[in-house]
mmCIF file of C-alpha atoms in Angstrom:
data_model
loop_
_atom_site.group_PDB
_atom_site.id
_atom_site.type_symbol
_atom_site.label_atom_id
_atom_site.label_comp_id
_atom_site.label_asym_id
_atom_site.label_seq_id
_atom_site.Cartn_x
_atom_site.Cartn_y
_atom_site.Cartn_z
ATOM 1 C CA MET A 1 31.540 -15.759 -26.044
ATOM 2 C CA SER A 2 32.044 -13.625 -29.202
ATOM 3 C CA HIS A 3 30.463 -14.261 -32.587
ATOM 4 C CA SER A 4 33.839 -15.486 -33.867
ATOM 5 C CA ASP A 5 34.152 -17.916 -30.939
ATOM 6 C CA HIS A 6 30.657 -19.152 -31.616
ATOM 7 C CA LEU A 7 31.371 -19.699 -35.339
ATOM 8 C CA SER A 8 34.672 -21.451 -34.703
ATOM 9 C CA CYS A 9 32.803 -24.008 -32.606
ATOM 10 C CA THR A 10 30.557 -24.973 -35.521
ATOM 11 C CA PRO A 11 32.857 -26.008 -38.377
ATOM 12 C CA ALA A 12 30.173 -28.191 -39.987
ATOM 13 C CA VAL A 13 28.231 -25.084 -41.078
ATOM 14 C CA PRO A 14 29.276 -23.813 -44.550
ATOM 15 C CA ARG A 15 31.074 -20.436 -44.635
ATOM 16 C CA GLU A 16 28.234 -18.830 -46.657
ATOM 17 C CA ALA A 17 25.677 -19.957 -44.061
ATOM 18 C CA GLN A 18 27.905 -18.679 -41.242
ATOM 19 C CA SER A 19 27.985 -15.275 -42.930
ATOM 20 C CA VAL A 20 24.200 -15.200 -43.242
ATOM 21 C CA VAL A 21 23.753 -16.170 -39.575
ATOM 22 C CA PHE A 22 26.206 -13.472 -38.500
ATOM 23 C CA ARG A 23 24.421 -10.798 -40.540
ATOM 24 C CA MET A 24 21.007 -11.881 -39.178
ATOM 25 C CA GLU A 25 22.244 -11.783 -35.593
ATOM 26 C CA SER A 26 23.827 -8.372 -36.137
ATOM 27 C CA GLU A 27 20.643 -7.002 -37.698
ATOM 28 C CA ASP A 28 18.533 -8.390 -34.846
ATOM 29 C CA THR A 29 20.848 -6.797 -32.287
ATOM 30 C CA ALA A 30 20.707 -3.427 -34.056
ATOM 31 C CA ARG A 31 16.920 -3.623 -34.328
ATOM 32 C CA LEU A 32 16.554 -4.364 -30.610
ATOM 33 C CA GLN A 33 18.848 -1.466 -29.781
ATOM 34 C CA ARG A 34 16.788 0.896 -31.951
ATOM 35 C CA GLN A 35 13.559 -0.309 -30.317
ATOM 36 C CA SER A 36 14.875 0.161 -26.799
ATOM 37 C CA GLN A 37 16.449 3.576 -27.355
ATOM 38 C CA PRO A 38 13.227 5.670 -27.491
ATOM 39 C CA ALA A 39 11.998 4.133 -24.225
ATOM 40 C CA VAL A 40 15.218 5.152 -22.477
ATOM 41 C CA GLU A 41 14.893 8.695 -23.767
ATOM 42 C CA GLN A 42 11.267 8.860 -22.657
ATOM 43 C CA ASP A 43 12.038 7.511 -19.185
ATOM 44 C CA PHE A 44 14.850 9.905 -18.452
ATOM 45 C CA LYS A 45 13.844 13.230 -19.919
ATOM 46 C CA VAL A 46 12.540 16.266 -18.055
ATOM 47 C CA ILE A 47 8.747 16.334 -18.127
ATOM 48 C CA LYS A 48 6.856 19.601 -18.386
ATOM 49 C CA CYS A 49 3.395 19.464 -16.840
ATOM 50 C CA LYS A 50 0.889 21.332 -14.680
ATOM 51 C CA ALA A 51 0.810 21.592 -10.889
ATOM 52 C CA ALA A 52 -0.917 23.610 -8.182
ATOM 53 C CA VAL A 53 1.864 25.727 -6.688
ATOM 54 C CA LEU A 54 1.594 27.752 -3.482
ATOM 55 C CA TRP A 55 3.788 30.856 -3.620
ATOM 56 C CA THR A 56 2.510 32.581 -0.473
ATOM 57 C CA PRO A 57 0.741 31.046 2.550
ATOM 58 C CA GLY A 58 -2.844 32.254 2.757
ATOM 59 C CA ALA A 59 -3.012 33.024 -0.969
ATOM 60 C CA PRO A 60 -4.707 30.809 -3.560
ATOM 61 C CA MET A 61 -2.594 28.192 -5.317
ATOM 62 C CA ASN A 62 -1.593 28.915 -8.908
ATOM 63 C CA ILE A 63 -1.774 26.394 -11.712
ATOM 64 C CA GLU A 64 1.738 26.566 -13.147
ATOM 65 C CA GLU A 65 3.865 24.768 -15.693
ATOM 66 C CA ILE A 66 6.607 22.908 -13.865
ATOM 67 C CA GLU A 67 9.621 20.855 -14.904
ATOM 68 C CA VAL A 68 9.907 17.415 -13.317
ATOM 69 C CA ALA A 69 13.414 15.964 -13.583
ATOM 70 C CA PRO A 70 14.120 12.235 -13.949
ATOM 71 C CA PRO A 71 14.295 10.141 -10.777
ATOM 72 C CA ARG A 72 17.697 9.501 -9.240
ATOM 73 C CA ALA A 73 18.812 6.435 -7.319
ATOM 74 C CA LYS A 74 16.029 4.948 -5.159
ATOM 75 C CA GLU A 75 13.498 7.454 -6.526
ATOM 76 C CA VAL A 76 10.322 6.986 -8.556
ATOM 77 C CA ARG A 77 8.635 9.340 -11.016
ATOM 78 C CA ILE A 78 4.862 8.972 -10.991
ATOM 79 C CA LYS A 79 2.070 10.133 -13.249
ATOM 80 C CA MET A 80 -0.593 11.173 -10.748
ATOM 81 C CA VAL A 81 -4.115 9.889 -11.426
ATOM 82 C CA ALA A 82 -5.960 11.113 -8.330
ATOM 83 C CA THR A 83 -5.198 13.058 -5.164
ATOM 84 C CA GLY A 84 -7.356 13.764 -2.149
ATOM 85 C CA ILE A 85 -7.425 17.028 -0.225
ATOM 86 C CA CYS A 86 -6.733 16.349 3.437
ATOM 87 C CA GLY A 87 -7.516 18.550 6.411
ATOM 88 C CA THR A 88 -3.787 18.806 7.043
ATOM 89 C CA ASP A 89 -3.389 20.421 3.621
ATOM 90 C CA ILE A 90 -6.116 22.924 4.463
ATOM 91 C CA LYS A 91 -4.478 23.966 7.739
ATOM 92 C CA SER A 92 -1.009 24.217 6.215
ATOM 93 C CA LEU A 93 -2.114 26.439 3.337
ATOM 94 C CA ALA A 94 -2.459 29.368 5.715
ATOM 95 C CA ASP A 95 0.534 28.537 7.925
ATOM 96 C CA LYS A 96 3.002 31.433 7.736
ATOM 97 C CA GLU A 97 5.835 29.113 8.748
ATOM 98 C CA LEU A 98 5.399 27.409 5.375
ATOM 99 C CA SER A 99 6.633 30.570 3.628
ATOM 100 C CA GLN A 100 10.271 29.472 3.992
ATOM 101 C CA PHE A 101 9.452 26.490 1.745
ATOM 102 C CA CYS A 102 7.562 28.368 -0.956
ATOM 103 C CA PRO A 103 7.105 27.815 -3.807
ATOM 104 C CA ILE A 104 5.680 24.445 -2.799
ATOM 105 C CA ILE A 105 3.369 21.858 -4.325
ATOM 106 C CA MET A 106 0.815 20.810 -1.730
ATOM 107 C CA GLY A 107 -0.947 17.458 -1.363
ATOM 108 C CA HIS A 108 0.170 14.167 0.172
ATOM 109 C CA GLU A 109 -2.658 11.721 -0.476
ATOM 110 C CA GLY A 110 -2.720 10.150 -3.932
ATOM 111 C CA THR A 111 -2.513 7.316 -6.417
ATOM 112 C CA GLY A 112 -0.850 7.073 -9.791
ATOM 113 C CA ILE A 113 1.128 5.008 -12.273
ATOM 114 C CA VAL A 114 4.905 4.635 -12.259
ATOM 115 C CA GLU A 115 6.374 6.491 -15.243
ATOM 116 C CA SER A 116 10.038 5.694 -14.584
ATOM 117 C CA VAL A 117 12.339 4.547 -11.794
ATOM 118 C CA GLY A 118 15.830 5.454 -10.713
ATOM 119 C CA GLU A 119 18.780 3.156 -10.179
ATOM 120 C CA GLY A 120 18.337 0.518 -7.497
ATOM 121 C CA VAL A 121 14.530 0.662 -7.286
ATOM 122 C CA SER A 122 13.229 -2.880 -6.766
ATOM 123 C CA THR A 123 9.749 -2.707 -5.257
ATOM 124 C CA VAL A 124 7.952 -0.984 -8.152
ATOM 125 C CA LYS A 125 8.447 -0.806 -11.914
ATOM 126 C CA THR A 126 7.239 1.281 -14.838
ATOM 127 C CA GLY A 127 3.508 0.788 -15.395
ATOM 128 C CA ASP A 128 2.673 -0.287 -11.815
ATOM 129 C CA LYS A 129 -0.326 1.211 -10.074
ATOM 130 C CA VAL A 130 0.895 2.764 -6.831
ATOM 131 C CA ILE A 131 -0.258 4.644 -3.765
ATOM 132 C CA ILE A 132 1.677 7.523 -2.182
ATOM 133 C CA LEU A 133 2.830 7.002 1.414
ATOM 134 C CA CYS A 134 3.045 10.284 3.318
ATOM 135 C CA LEU A 135 4.632 8.283 6.148
ATOM 136 C CA PRO A 136 7.528 6.295 4.644
ATOM 137 C CA GLN A 137 8.729 2.851 5.633
ATOM 138 C CA CYS A 138 12.450 2.358 5.061
ATOM 139 C CA GLY A 139 12.418 -1.123 6.589
ATOM 140 C CA GLU A 140 15.772 -0.597 8.283
ATOM 141 C CA CYS A 141 15.412 1.844 11.204
ATOM 142 C CA ASN A 142 14.433 0.856 14.756
ATOM 143 C CA ALA A 143 10.853 2.028 14.252
ATOM 144 C CA CYS A 144 10.444 -0.064 11.118
ATOM 145 C CA LEU A 145 11.974 -3.130 12.761
ATOM 146 C CA THR A 146 9.669 -3.081 15.786
ATOM 147 C CA SER A 147 5.964 -3.838 15.873
ATOM 148 C CA LYS A 148 5.397 -1.147 18.489
ATOM 149 C CA ASN A 149 5.292 1.927 16.251
ATOM 150 C CA ASN A 150 5.335 3.108 12.640
ATOM 151 C CA MET A 151 7.329 6.365 12.862
ATOM 152 C CA CYS A 152 10.049 5.587 10.325
ATOM 153 C CA LYS A 153 13.112 7.773 10.884
ATOM 154 C CA GLU A 154 12.874 8.994 7.288
ATOM 155 C CA ILE A 155 9.787 11.002 8.232
ATOM 156 C CA ARG A 156 12.350 13.695 9.123
ATOM 157 C CA LEU A 157 12.418 14.649 5.434
ATOM 158 C CA SER A 158 8.779 15.675 5.648
ATOM 159 C CA GLY A 159 9.878 18.674 7.702
ATOM 160 C CA THR A 160 12.133 19.861 4.874
ATOM 161 C CA HIS A 161 9.478 19.218 2.193
ATOM 162 C CA LEU A 162 12.221 17.744 0.011
ATOM 163 C CA ILE A 163 12.807 14.156 -1.107
ATOM 164 C CA SER A 164 16.551 14.502 -0.509
ATOM 165 C CA GLU A 165 18.687 16.464 1.901
ATOM 166 C CA SER A 166 19.519 19.325 -0.421
ATOM 167 C CA ARG A 167 17.361 19.552 -3.512
ATOM 168 C CA SER A 168 14.061 18.970 -5.261
ATOM 169 C CA ARG A 169 13.461 17.293 -8.601
ATOM 170 C CA ILE A 170 10.931 19.985 -9.524
ATOM 171 C CA THR A 171 11.383 23.557 -10.733
ATOM 172 C CA CYS A 172 9.013 26.355 -11.734
ATOM 173 C CA ARG A 173 9.950 29.691 -13.305
ATOM 174 C CA GLY A 174 13.573 28.826 -12.656
ATOM 175 C CA LYS A 175 13.027 28.294 -8.920
ATOM 176 C CA MET A 176 13.338 25.066 -6.953
ATOM 177 C CA VAL A 177 9.917 23.832 -5.841
ATOM 178 C CA HIS A 178 9.399 22.055 -2.531
ATOM 179 C CA GLN A 179 7.069 19.075 -2.190
ATOM 180 C CA TYR A 180 4.673 19.067 0.754
ATOM 181 C CA ILE A 181 5.615 16.312 3.236
ATOM 182 C CA ALA A 182 8.177 15.187 0.633
ATOM 183 C CA THR A 183 5.361 14.118 -1.702
ATOM 184 C CA GLY A 184 3.555 17.004 -3.468
ATOM 185 C CA THR A 185 0.599 15.266 -5.100
ATOM 186 C CA PHE A 186 -1.266 18.317 -6.498
ATOM 187 C CA SER A 187 0.600 17.787 -9.739
ATOM 188 C CA GLU A 188 0.369 15.841 -12.981
ATOM 189 C CA TYR A 189 3.764 14.243 -12.217
ATOM 190 C CA THR A 190 5.875 13.963 -9.112
ATOM 191 C CA VAL A 191 9.134 12.332 -8.002
ATOM 192 C CA ILE A 192 9.332 10.675 -4.605
ATOM 193 C CA LYS A 193 11.529 8.215 -2.750
ATOM 194 C CA GLU A 194 10.896 4.512 -3.228
ATOM 195 C CA ILE A 195 10.203 4.127 0.486
ATOM 196 C CA SER A 196 7.263 6.529 0.098
ATOM 197 C CA VAL A 197 5.403 4.585 -2.581
ATOM 198 C CA ALA A 198 3.833 1.118 -2.677
ATOM 199 C CA LYS A 199 2.502 -1.060 -5.458
ATOM 200 C CA ILE A 200 -1.226 -1.826 -5.262
ATOM 201 C CA ASP A 201 -3.667 -4.168 -7.000
ATOM 202 C CA GLU A 202 -3.984 -3.760 -10.739
ATOM 203 C CA ALA A 203 -7.768 -3.808 -10.270
ATOM 204 C CA ALA A 204 -7.734 -0.908 -7.782
ATOM 205 C CA HIS A 205 -9.963 2.065 -8.588
ATOM 206 C CA LEU A 206 -7.350 4.831 -8.312
ATOM 207 C CA GLU A 207 -9.868 7.704 -8.294
ATOM 208 C CA LYS A 208 -11.202 6.486 -4.950
ATOM 209 C CA ALA A 209 -8.372 4.445 -3.457
ATOM 210 C CA CYS A 210 -6.276 7.630 -3.253
ATOM 211 C CA ILE A 211 -7.839 8.614 0.080
ATOM 212 C CA ILE A 212 -6.645 5.372 1.657
ATOM 213 C CA GLY A 213 -3.125 6.830 1.621
ATOM 214 C CA CYS A 214 -3.890 9.207 4.471
ATOM 215 C CA GLY A 215 -7.440 10.095 5.522
ATOM 216 C CA PHE A 216 -9.039 6.673 5.513
ATOM 217 C CA ALA A 217 -5.993 4.820 6.841
ATOM 218 C CA THR A 218 -5.645 7.360 9.664
ATOM 219 C CA GLY A 219 -9.214 7.063 10.905
ATOM 220 C CA PHE A 220 -9.780 3.373 10.260
ATOM 221 C CA GLY A 221 -6.450 2.440 11.847
ATOM 222 C CA ALA A 222 -7.086 4.618 14.894
ATOM 223 C CA ALA A 223 -10.020 2.345 15.728
ATOM 224 C CA ILE A 224 -8.478 -0.971 14.663
ATOM 225 C CA ASN A 225 -4.834 -0.548 15.670
ATOM 226 C CA SER A 226 -4.480 2.331 18.115
ATOM 227 C CA ALA A 227 -7.609 1.958 20.249
ATOM 228 C CA LYS A 228 -8.149 -1.725 19.492
ATOM 229 C CA VAL A 229 -11.920 -1.336 19.717
ATOM 230 C CA THR A 230 -13.540 -4.455 21.134
ATOM 231 C CA PRO A 231 -16.801 -6.208 20.143
ATOM 232 C CA GLY A 232 -19.821 -4.923 22.046
ATOM 233 C CA SER A 233 -18.117 -1.722 23.177
ATOM 234 C CA THR A 234 -19.372 1.866 23.117
ATOM 235 C CA CYS A 235 -17.506 4.476 21.078
ATOM 236 C CA ALA A 236 -17.754 8.242 20.588
ATOM 237 C CA VAL A 237 -16.272 10.070 17.618
ATOM 238 C CA PHE A 238 -15.723 13.840 17.865
ATOM 239 C CA GLY A 239 -15.591 15.349 14.362
ATOM 240 C CA LEU A 240 -17.302 13.969 11.273
ATOM 241 C CA GLY A 241 -14.983 14.850 8.434
ATOM 242 C CA GLY A 242 -13.450 12.186 6.227
ATOM 243 C CA VAL A 243 -11.148 10.931 8.988
ATOM 244 C CA GLY A 244 -13.930 10.877 11.594
ATOM 245 C CA LEU A 245 -16.195 8.874 9.298
ATOM 246 C CA SER A 246 -13.301 6.475 8.705
ATOM 247 C CA VAL A 247 -13.029 6.020 12.479
ATOM 248 C CA ILE A 248 -16.719 5.089 12.533
ATOM 249 C CA ILE A 249 -16.160 2.510 9.769
ATOM 250 C CA GLY A 250 -13.331 1.027 11.824
ATOM 251 C CA CYS A 251 -15.418 0.916 15.001
ATOM 252 C CA LYS A 252 -18.228 -0.833 13.147
ATOM 253 C CA ILE A 253 -15.946 -3.444 11.583
ATOM 254 C CA ALA A 254 -14.377 -4.041 15.019
ATOM 255 C CA GLY A 255 -17.823 -4.890 16.369
ATOM 256 C CA ALA A 256 -18.717 -1.870 18.502
ATOM 257 C CA ALA A 257 -22.322 -2.077 19.652
ATOM 258 C CA ARG A 258 -22.855 1.647 20.006
ATOM 259 C CA ILE A 259 -21.146 4.413 18.016
ATOM 260 C CA ILE A 260 -22.039 7.978 18.957
ATOM 261 C CA ALA A 261 -21.097 10.640 16.424
ATOM 262 C CA VAL A 262 -20.511 14.170 17.749
ATOM 263 C CA ASP A 263 -20.376 17.324 15.604
ATOM 264 C CA ILE A 264 -21.877 20.811 15.546
ATOM 265 C CA ASN A 265 -22.641 20.437 11.822
ATOM 266 C CA LYS A 266 -25.842 18.410 11.673
ATOM 267 C CA ASP A 267 -25.613 18.187 7.893
ATOM 268 C CA LYS A 268 -23.034 15.467 8.466
ATOM 269 C CA PHE A 269 -25.287 13.262 10.577
ATOM 270 C CA ALA A 270 -26.937 11.395 7.714
ATOM 271 C CA LYS A 271 -23.556 10.452 6.283
ATOM 272 C CA ALA A 272 -22.346 9.325 9.715
ATOM 273 C CA LYS A 273 -25.304 6.990 10.076
ATOM 274 C CA THR A 274 -24.702 5.643 6.583
ATOM 275 C CA VAL A 275 -21.210 4.441 7.554
ATOM 276 C CA GLY A 276 -22.217 3.008 10.929
ATOM 277 C CA ALA A 277 -23.023 5.603 13.606
ATOM 278 C CA THR A 278 -25.888 4.475 15.833
ATOM 279 C CA GLU A 279 -26.562 7.973 17.206
ATOM 280 C CA CYS A 280 -25.598 11.533 16.275
ATOM 281 C CA ILE A 281 -25.592 14.482 18.667
ATOM 282 C CA SER A 282 -24.606 18.142 18.594
ATOM 283 C CA PRO A 283 -23.115 19.849 21.676
ATOM 284 C CA GLN A 284 -25.200 22.897 20.797
ATOM 285 C CA ASP A 285 -28.395 21.014 21.611
ATOM 286 C CA PHE A 286 -27.548 20.584 25.297
ATOM 287 C CA ASP A 287 -27.164 22.901 28.261
ATOM 288 C CA ASN A 288 -24.677 20.638 30.003
ATOM 289 C CA PRO A 289 -21.136 20.019 28.685
ATOM 290 C CA ILE A 290 -21.125 17.277 26.080
ATOM 291 C CA GLN A 291 -18.851 15.052 28.168
ATOM 292 C CA GLU A 292 -21.477 15.007 30.904
ATOM 293 C CA VAL A 293 -24.178 14.250 28.364
ATOM 294 C CA LEU A 294 -22.200 11.299 27.016
ATOM 295 C CA PHE A 295 -21.373 10.090 30.504
ATOM 296 C CA ASP A 296 -25.077 10.000 31.349
ATOM 297 C CA MET A 297 -26.102 8.517 27.986
ATOM 298 C CA THR A 298 -23.770 5.567 28.496
ATOM 299 C CA ASN A 299 -24.332 5.044 32.218
ATOM 300 C CA GLY A 300 -20.715 5.582 33.211
ATOM 301 C CA GLY A 301 -18.774 6.740 30.191
ATOM 302 C CA ILE A 302 -17.484 5.747 26.772
ATOM 303 C CA ASP A 303 -15.189 2.752 26.279
ATOM 304 C CA PHE A 304 -13.326 4.334 23.336
ATOM 305 C CA SER A 305 -13.422 7.995 22.338
ATOM 306 C CA PHE A 306 -11.723 9.641 19.380
ATOM 307 C CA GLU A 307 -10.754 13.298 19.010
ATOM 308 C CA VAL A 308 -10.765 13.981 15.260
ATOM 309 C CA THR A 309 -11.262 17.765 15.105
ATOM 310 C CA GLY A 310 -7.673 18.868 15.686
ATOM 311 C CA ASN A 311 -8.936 21.248 18.376
ATOM 312 C CA PRO A 312 -6.810 20.936 21.546
ATOM 313 C CA GLU A 313 -9.761 21.951 23.732
ATOM 314 C CA ILE A 314 -11.747 18.942 22.525
ATOM 315 C CA VAL A 315 -9.068 16.526 23.747
ATOM 316 C CA ALA A 316 -10.021 17.124 27.384
ATOM 317 C CA THR A 317 -13.703 16.808 26.460
ATOM 318 C CA ALA A 318 -13.180 13.498 24.673
ATOM 319 C CA LEU A 319 -11.083 12.152 27.546
ATOM 320 C CA ALA A 320 -13.634 13.240 30.174
ATOM 321 C CA SER A 321 -16.377 11.403 28.282
ATOM 322 C CA CYS A 322 -14.534 8.101 28.767
ATOM 323 C CA ASN A 323 -15.284 5.525 31.423
ATOM 324 C CA LYS A 324 -13.260 6.593 34.459
ATOM 325 C CA ASP A 325 -11.794 3.133 35.057
ATOM 326 C CA HIS A 326 -10.909 1.783 31.624
ATOM 327 C CA GLY A 327 -11.832 4.382 28.997
ATOM 328 C CA VAL A 328 -9.369 5.003 26.162
ATOM 329 C CA CYS A 329 -9.164 8.312 24.300
ATOM 330 C CA VAL A 330 -7.236 8.487 21.031
ATOM 331 C CA ILE A 331 -6.025 11.779 19.548
ATOM 332 C CA VAL A 332 -6.482 11.441 15.786
ATOM 333 C CA GLY A 333 -6.870 15.047 14.649
ATOM 334 C CA ALA A 334 -3.791 17.020 13.604
ATOM 335 C CA ILE A 335 -3.269 19.406 16.508
ATOM 336 C CA ALA A 336 -0.919 22.343 15.977
ATOM 337 C CA SER A 337 2.612 21.409 17.058
ATOM 338 C CA LYS A 338 2.919 24.300 19.540
ATOM 339 C CA ALA A 339 -0.545 23.858 21.075
ATOM 340 C CA GLN A 340 -0.736 23.125 24.789
ATOM 341 C CA LEU A 341 -3.244 20.672 26.253
ATOM 342 C CA ASN A 342 -5.076 21.724 29.424
ATOM 343 C CA ILE A 343 -6.207 18.483 31.078
ATOM 344 C CA SER A 344 -7.079 17.944 34.721
ATOM 345 C CA SER A 345 -4.934 15.284 36.398
ATOM 346 C CA ARG A 346 -8.035 13.846 38.082
ATOM 347 C CA LEU A 347 -9.154 12.448 34.722
ATOM 348 C CA PHE A 348 -6.316 9.909 34.925
ATOM 349 C CA PHE A 349 -6.689 9.049 38.596
ATOM 350 C CA SER A 350 -8.597 5.779 38.277
ATOM 351 C CA GLY A 351 -7.496 4.398 34.934
ATOM 352 C CA ARG A 352 -8.431 6.463 31.890
ATOM 353 C CA SER A 353 -5.751 6.575 29.200
ATOM 354 C CA LEU A 354 -4.910 9.059 26.461
ATOM 355 C CA LYS A 355 -2.852 8.142 23.419
ATOM 356 C CA GLY A 356 -1.884 9.424 20.020
ATOM 357 C CA SER A 357 -2.135 7.783 16.631
ATOM 358 C CA ILE A 358 -0.059 8.476 13.502
ATOM 359 C CA LEU A 359 -1.563 7.331 10.221
ATOM 360 C CA GLY A 360 -3.597 4.753 12.077
ATOM 361 C CA GLY A 361 -0.541 2.871 13.298
ATOM 362 C CA TRP A 362 -0.038 1.149 9.930
ATOM 363 C CA LYS A 363 3.350 -0.025 8.664
ATOM 364 C CA THR A 364 2.666 1.858 5.480
ATOM 365 C CA LYS A 365 4.589 0.057 2.740
ATOM 366 C CA ASP A 366 3.539 -3.350 4.077
ATOM 367 C CA GLU A 367 -0.041 -2.658 5.121
ATOM 368 C CA ILE A 368 -1.544 0.202 3.099
ATOM 369 C CA PRO A 369 -1.602 -1.967 -0.065
ATOM 370 C CA LYS A 370 -3.543 -4.570 1.946
ATOM 371 C CA LEU A 371 -6.138 -1.926 2.788
ATOM 372 C CA VAL A 372 -6.433 -1.149 -0.924
ATOM 373 C CA SER A 373 -6.938 -4.858 -1.578
ATOM 374 C CA ASP A 374 -9.658 -4.984 1.078
ATOM 375 C CA TYR A 375 -11.361 -2.020 -0.570
ATOM 376 C CA THR A 376 -11.128 -3.693 -3.976
ATOM 377 C CA ALA A 377 -12.653 -6.823 -2.386
ATOM 378 C CA LYS A 378 -15.535 -4.624 -1.144
ATOM 379 C CA LYS A 379 -14.827 -5.211 2.544
ATOM 380 C CA PHE A 380 -15.615 -1.526 3.081
ATOM 381 C CA SER A 381 -16.858 1.341 0.932
ATOM 382 C CA LEU A 382 -15.217 4.686 0.292
ATOM 383 C CA ASP A 383 -18.151 6.110 -1.672
ATOM 384 C CA PRO A 384 -19.738 7.911 1.311
ATOM 385 C CA LEU A 385 -16.466 9.698 2.041
ATOM 386 C CA ILE A 386 -15.869 11.209 -1.413
ATOM 387 C CA THR A 387 -18.472 13.860 -2.095
ATOM 388 C CA HIS A 388 -16.734 15.931 -4.786
ATOM 389 C CA THR A 389 -14.432 15.091 -7.703
ATOM 390 C CA LEU A 390 -12.854 17.998 -9.574
ATOM 391 C CA ALA A 391 -10.107 18.723 -12.081
ATOM 392 C CA LEU A 392 -6.732 19.887 -10.764
ATOM 393 C CA ASP A 393 -7.347 23.455 -11.953
ATOM 394 C CA LYS A 394 -10.334 23.603 -9.550
ATOM 395 C CA VAL A 395 -8.081 23.046 -6.538
ATOM 396 C CA ASN A 396 -8.906 26.358 -4.850
ATOM 397 C CA GLU A 397 -12.618 25.705 -5.287
ATOM 398 C CA ALA A 398 -12.172 22.280 -3.701
ATOM 399 C CA VAL A 399 -10.332 23.816 -0.747
ATOM 400 C CA GLN A 400 -13.150 26.306 -0.203
ATOM 401 C CA LEU A 401 -15.754 23.530 -0.251
ATOM 402 C CA MET A 402 -13.922 21.803 2.596
ATOM 403 C CA LYS A 403 -13.418 25.026 4.552
ATOM 404 C CA ASN A 404 -17.144 25.745 4.317
ATOM 405 C CA GLY A 405 -18.061 22.268 5.515
ATOM 406 C CA GLN A 406 -19.826 21.595 2.212
ATOM 407 C CA CYS A 407 -18.034 18.329 1.503
ATOM 408 C CA ILE A 408 -16.466 15.363 3.276
ATOM 409 C CA ARG A 409 -13.595 14.695 0.896
ATOM 410 C CA SER A 410 -12.675 16.269 -2.413
ATOM 411 C CA VAL A 411 -10.633 14.332 -4.951
ATOM 412 C CA LEU A 412 -8.659 16.099 -7.677
ATOM 413 C CA LEU A 413 -7.951 14.463 -11.028
ATOM 414 C CA PRO A 414 -4.683 15.889 -12.458
#
């Protein structure tokens, strides 16, 4: 109904009063339009900011000024607050195959605040605290619609390191910049697809909750979802990085009676015991193969073993340490895609099983926020896992700390 229609329906109001009402309504409308206009301009302008850009695999990352374009339909632009450095990042930095995607912003584990959203975005809004999902959940594909796996078909974009089929929303020095695993969290701002971000509790501590997006969820879920560790069982965890320690936390919460931590770096033993390991051993302290040692220690083998080193040779070791009749071995570490596993068929003869685990088996958009809520409710602690917190411009220093085994998890604050 127009103003004239409205006025014609109220003949009892004097003409002078009608004129005043009309002017007031017009002024209010103009004022609201003026107030809303700056917000629109702010939401949809190109943002210039800093990011850690890799130009050549094997070389240090450069802190560069980048341009982050506004989000398009079903995309979200996020101001990053914290990002963890994952072992997958470390391995990829030196991968020559990544050269075809350079320049690229690394990082895939982070938290932030929504700065703006594109058309059709319904699950998050400007100002929401969010967590990045390196494994998306579209909610429509066969994988998303079944309870049996969490490999959303949209994970295919991670191989292109782009959030769309043909282009990035980020440029640097006039060049298109790729985003690692279609995320690219080593940046002050990033743009990602709505299916790769989830709203989390307003009370969440973003500087620590960031590692739930990959490292913690991967290890914790491997124990809870993939292995389904049972109360009173015996577990062995090979590799005591951030993911391995998260496996231990999961085993403990599941009720395992005995959790044996295995690593050649004894400096990690104290931390492992802090999060729940009952024993810590180094293969270098024994003459016999470690699988034989574990077999003897447990009087017949481990119920649940976890390979978290990413070393294909350790897979056979972890499997051989399992109980020959019912032992379950879960591959958690990121093994190179072209690596071949050399496993004797006799290890499967009487009932051992070997399985993989991707991001802990979680339906990411539905369940990762619940993990953040559990952390906020103090159902588990992330403090033992985060040993270093550095500014974004210290990214290369943080990488070196992890390579040298001097830290469990480094968190960068863009």
